[in-house]
Coordinates of C-alpha atoms in Angstrom, one line a residue:
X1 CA 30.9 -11.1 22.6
X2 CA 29.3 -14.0 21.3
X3 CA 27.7 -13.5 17.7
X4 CA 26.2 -15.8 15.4
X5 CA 25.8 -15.1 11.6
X6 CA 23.1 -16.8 9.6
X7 CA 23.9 -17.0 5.7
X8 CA 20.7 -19.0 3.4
X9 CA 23.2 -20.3 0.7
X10 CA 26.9 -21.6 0.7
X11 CA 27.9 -19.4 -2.2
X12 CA 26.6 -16.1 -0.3
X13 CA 28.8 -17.5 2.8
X14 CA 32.0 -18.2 0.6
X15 CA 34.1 -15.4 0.9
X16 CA 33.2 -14.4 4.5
X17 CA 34.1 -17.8 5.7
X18 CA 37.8 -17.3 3.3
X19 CA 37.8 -13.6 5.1
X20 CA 38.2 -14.5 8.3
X21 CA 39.1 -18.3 8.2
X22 CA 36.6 -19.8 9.7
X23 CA 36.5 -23.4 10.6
X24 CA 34.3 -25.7 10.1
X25 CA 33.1 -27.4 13.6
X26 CA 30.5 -29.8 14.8
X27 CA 26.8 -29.3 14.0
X28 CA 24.4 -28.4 16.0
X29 CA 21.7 -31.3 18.3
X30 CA 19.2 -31.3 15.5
X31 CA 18.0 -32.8 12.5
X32 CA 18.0 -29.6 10.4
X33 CA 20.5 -29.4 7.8
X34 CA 23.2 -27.3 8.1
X35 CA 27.0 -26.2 8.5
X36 CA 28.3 -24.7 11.5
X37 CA 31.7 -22.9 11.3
X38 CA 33.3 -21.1 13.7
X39 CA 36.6 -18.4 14.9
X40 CA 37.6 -16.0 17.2
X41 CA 38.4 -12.7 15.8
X42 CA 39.2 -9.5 17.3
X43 CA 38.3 -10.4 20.5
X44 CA 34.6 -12.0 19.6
X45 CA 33.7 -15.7 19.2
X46 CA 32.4 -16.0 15.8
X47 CA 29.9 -18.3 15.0
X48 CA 28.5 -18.7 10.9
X49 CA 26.0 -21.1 10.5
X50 CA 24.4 -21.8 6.6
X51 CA 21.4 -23.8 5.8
X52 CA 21.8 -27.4 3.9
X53 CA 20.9 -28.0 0.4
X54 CA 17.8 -29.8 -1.1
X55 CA 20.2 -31.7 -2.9
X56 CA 23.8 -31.2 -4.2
X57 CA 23.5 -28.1 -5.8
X58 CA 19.8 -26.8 -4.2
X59 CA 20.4 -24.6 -0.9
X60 CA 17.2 -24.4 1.3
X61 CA 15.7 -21.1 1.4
X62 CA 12.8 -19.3 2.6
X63 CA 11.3 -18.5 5.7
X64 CA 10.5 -22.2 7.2
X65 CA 14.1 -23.2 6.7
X66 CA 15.0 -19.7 8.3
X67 CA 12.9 -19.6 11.6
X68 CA 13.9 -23.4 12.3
X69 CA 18.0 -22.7 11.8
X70 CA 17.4 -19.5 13.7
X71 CA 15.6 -20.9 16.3
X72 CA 18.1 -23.8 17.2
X73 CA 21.1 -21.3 16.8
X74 CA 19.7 -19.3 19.4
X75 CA 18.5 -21.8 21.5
X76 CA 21.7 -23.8 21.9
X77 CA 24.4 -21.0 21.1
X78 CA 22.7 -18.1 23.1
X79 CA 24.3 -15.3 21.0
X80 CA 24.3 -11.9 21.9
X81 CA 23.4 -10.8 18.7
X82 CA 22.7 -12.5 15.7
X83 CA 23.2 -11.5 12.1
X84 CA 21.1 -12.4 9.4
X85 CA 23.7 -11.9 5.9
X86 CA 22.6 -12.5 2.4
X87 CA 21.4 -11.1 -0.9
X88 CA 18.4 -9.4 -1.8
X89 CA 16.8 -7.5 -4.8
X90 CA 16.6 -3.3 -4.6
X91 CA 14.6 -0.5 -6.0
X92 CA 16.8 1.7 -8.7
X93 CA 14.1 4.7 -7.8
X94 CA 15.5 4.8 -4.2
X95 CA 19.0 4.4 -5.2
X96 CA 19.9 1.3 -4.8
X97 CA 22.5 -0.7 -6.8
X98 CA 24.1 -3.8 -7.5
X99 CA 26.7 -4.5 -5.1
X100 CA 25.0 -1.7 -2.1
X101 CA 25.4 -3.1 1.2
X102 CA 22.5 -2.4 3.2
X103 CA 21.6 -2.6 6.6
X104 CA 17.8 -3.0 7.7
X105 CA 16.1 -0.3 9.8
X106 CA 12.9 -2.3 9.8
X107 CA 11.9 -5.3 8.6
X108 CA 8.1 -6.5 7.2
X109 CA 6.4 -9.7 5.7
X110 CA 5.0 -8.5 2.2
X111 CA 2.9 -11.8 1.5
X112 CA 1.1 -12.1 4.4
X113 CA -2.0 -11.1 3.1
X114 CA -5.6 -12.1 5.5
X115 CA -8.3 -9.5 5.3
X116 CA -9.5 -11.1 8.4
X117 CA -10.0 -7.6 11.4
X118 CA -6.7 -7.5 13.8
X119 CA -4.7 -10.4 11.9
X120 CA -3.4 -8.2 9.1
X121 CA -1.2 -6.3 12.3
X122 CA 0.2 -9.1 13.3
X123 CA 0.7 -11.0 9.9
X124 CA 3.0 -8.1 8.6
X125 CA 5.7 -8.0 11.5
X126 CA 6.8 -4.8 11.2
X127 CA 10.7 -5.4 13.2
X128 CA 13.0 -3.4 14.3
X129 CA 16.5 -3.8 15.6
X130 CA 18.1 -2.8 18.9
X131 CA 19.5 0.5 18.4
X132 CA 22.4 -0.3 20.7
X133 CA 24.0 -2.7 18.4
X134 CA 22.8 -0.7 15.3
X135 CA 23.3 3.1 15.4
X136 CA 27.2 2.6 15.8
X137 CA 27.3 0.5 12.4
X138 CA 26.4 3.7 10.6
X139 CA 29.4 4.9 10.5
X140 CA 30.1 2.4 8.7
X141 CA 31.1 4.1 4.6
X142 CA 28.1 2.6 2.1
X143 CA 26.9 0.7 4.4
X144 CA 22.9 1.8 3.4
X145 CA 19.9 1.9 5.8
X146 CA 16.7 0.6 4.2
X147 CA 13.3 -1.2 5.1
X148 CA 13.3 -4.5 3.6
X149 CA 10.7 -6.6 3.2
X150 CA 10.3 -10.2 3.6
X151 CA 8.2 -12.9 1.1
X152 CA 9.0 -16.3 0.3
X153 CA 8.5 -16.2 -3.8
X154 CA 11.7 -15.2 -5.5
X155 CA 9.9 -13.4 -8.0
X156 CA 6.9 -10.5 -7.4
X157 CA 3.5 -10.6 -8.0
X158 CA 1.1 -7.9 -8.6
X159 CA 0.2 -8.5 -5.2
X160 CA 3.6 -8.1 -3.3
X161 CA 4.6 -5.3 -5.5
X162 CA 1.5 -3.3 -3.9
X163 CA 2.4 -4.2 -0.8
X164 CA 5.7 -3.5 -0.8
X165 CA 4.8 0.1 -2.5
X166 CA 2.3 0.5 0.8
X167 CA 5.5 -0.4 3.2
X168 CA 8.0 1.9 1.4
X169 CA 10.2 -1.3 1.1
X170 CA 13.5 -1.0 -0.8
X171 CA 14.7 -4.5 -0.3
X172 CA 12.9 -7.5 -1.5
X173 CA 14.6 -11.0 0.2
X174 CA 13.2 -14.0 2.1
X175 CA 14.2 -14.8 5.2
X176 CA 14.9 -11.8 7.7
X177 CA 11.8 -10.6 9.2
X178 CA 11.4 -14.5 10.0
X179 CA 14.4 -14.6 11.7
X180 CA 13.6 -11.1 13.3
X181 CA 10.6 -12.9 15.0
X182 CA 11.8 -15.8 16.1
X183 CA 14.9 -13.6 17.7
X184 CA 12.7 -11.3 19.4
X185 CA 10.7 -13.9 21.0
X186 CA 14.3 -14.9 22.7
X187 CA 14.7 -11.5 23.3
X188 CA 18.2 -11.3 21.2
X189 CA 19.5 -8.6 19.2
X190 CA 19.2 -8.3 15.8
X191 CA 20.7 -7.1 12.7
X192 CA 20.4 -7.6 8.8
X193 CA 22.6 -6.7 6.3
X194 CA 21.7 -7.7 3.0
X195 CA 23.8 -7.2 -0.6
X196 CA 22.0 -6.1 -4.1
X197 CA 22.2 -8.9 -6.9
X198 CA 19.3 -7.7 -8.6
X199 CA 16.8 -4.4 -9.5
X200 CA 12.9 -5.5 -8.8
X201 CA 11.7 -2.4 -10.3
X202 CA 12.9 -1.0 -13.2
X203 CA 15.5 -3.7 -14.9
X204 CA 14.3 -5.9 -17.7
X205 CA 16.4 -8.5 -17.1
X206 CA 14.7 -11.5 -15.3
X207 CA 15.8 -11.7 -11.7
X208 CA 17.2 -15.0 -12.1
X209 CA 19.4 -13.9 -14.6
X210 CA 20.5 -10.6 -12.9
X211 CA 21.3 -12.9 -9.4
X212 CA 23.5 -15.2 -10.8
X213 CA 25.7 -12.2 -12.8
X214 CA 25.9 -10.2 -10.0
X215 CA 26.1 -12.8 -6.6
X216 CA 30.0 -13.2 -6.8
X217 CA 30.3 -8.9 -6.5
X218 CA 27.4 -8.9 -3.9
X219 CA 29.0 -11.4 -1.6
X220 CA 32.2 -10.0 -1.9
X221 CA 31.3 -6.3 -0.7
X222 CA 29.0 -8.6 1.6
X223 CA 32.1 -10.2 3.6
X224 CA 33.9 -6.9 3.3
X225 CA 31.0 -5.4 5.5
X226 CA 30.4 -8.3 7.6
X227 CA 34.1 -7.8 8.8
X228 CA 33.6 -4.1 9.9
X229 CA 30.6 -4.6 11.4
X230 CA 32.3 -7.6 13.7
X231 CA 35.4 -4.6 14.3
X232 CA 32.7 -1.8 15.4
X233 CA 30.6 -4.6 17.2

């Protein structure tokens, strides 16, 4: 099996690319910024491919940067599934932690926001994976389902925090349900697994401050997971 994972930032895709020893390989026809690494391991050709930086210490995030690396993986690697891995923020008052691993059961836009009849439907996304690929990875031991939700501000506002209420969202992060779309219009499987570096709903720490203290122990339990996934896979 062929399976691409797409990582935002270098530092979330650090230990998974020490995990399994990936190598770094040519990039990709295209003049989006990126690095393309790339293995075999247990029997699967492993493909990771992370988004450039801004500058030198700036990664590109968001959902532009997401759907146009997505896009071109798919288009010129032709996975059979592809993984979107990364950090996120959690709700305390549904259990969530730092350093949970979970694994979307559906995925939403929370700041799409036109009140214009019909367009609302389609503005939210509302994705879901293919259960072939993701019933089996619930076996997997703390590995938590969850609907995340998708906005491309780091912090909330008043109005994503409603919104995100309305959707029964646990996970707050910025790029899957973008890459869920673009995927589904290719018609390829599609899973997200995203790590807690920070509570959106009860801490009062700011979220920049609680991200940076907890990425190394999110990433880590991140890779950890990726690697079972890829073994039950």
């Amino acid at each position: 099996m062929k399976i691409c994972i797409q990582i935002t930032m270098a530092e979330e895709a650090k230990p998974f690319l020490e995990l399994l020893s990936l190598k770094k390989c040519e990039p990709l026809k295209t003049s989006i910024p990126h690095n393309l690494y790339h293995e075999t391991f247990e029997g699967h050709e492993i493909f990771l491919i992370v988004n450039g930086r801004f500058n030198e210490n700036i990664s590109f995030i968001g959902t532009e940067f997401a759907t146009l690396i997505s896009y071109t993986a798919i288009s010129q690697l032709a996975p059979n599934i592809l993984i979107n891995a990364g950090t996120a923020g959690g709700k305390q008052s549904s259990g969530l932690k730092i350093g949970d691993v979970t694994i979307a059961e559906k995925v939403f836009f929370h700041d799409h926001r036109v009140s214009i009849p019909g367009y609302n439907e389609y503005f939210k996304g509302d994705f879901s994976p293919n259960i072939k690929y993701y019933n089996p990875l619930l076996s997997i031991n703390n590995l938590i389902p969850a609907i995340v939700s998708t906005g491309n501000s780091f912090e909330m506002n008043s109005s994503d925090e409603k919104s995100i209420l309305e959707l029964n969202s646990s996970v707050k992060e910025m790029e899957l349900c973008a890459i869920a779309q673009v995927a589904s219009f290719h018609n390829t499987p599609w899973i997200g697994i995203k790590s807690i570096t920070d509570i959106i709903d009860i801490s009062e720490k700011p979220t920049s401050d609680q991200f940076f203290e907890n990425l190394n122990l999110a990433c880590t339990n991140l890779s950890k997971t990726l690697k079972e996934i890829i073994s039950i896979l």
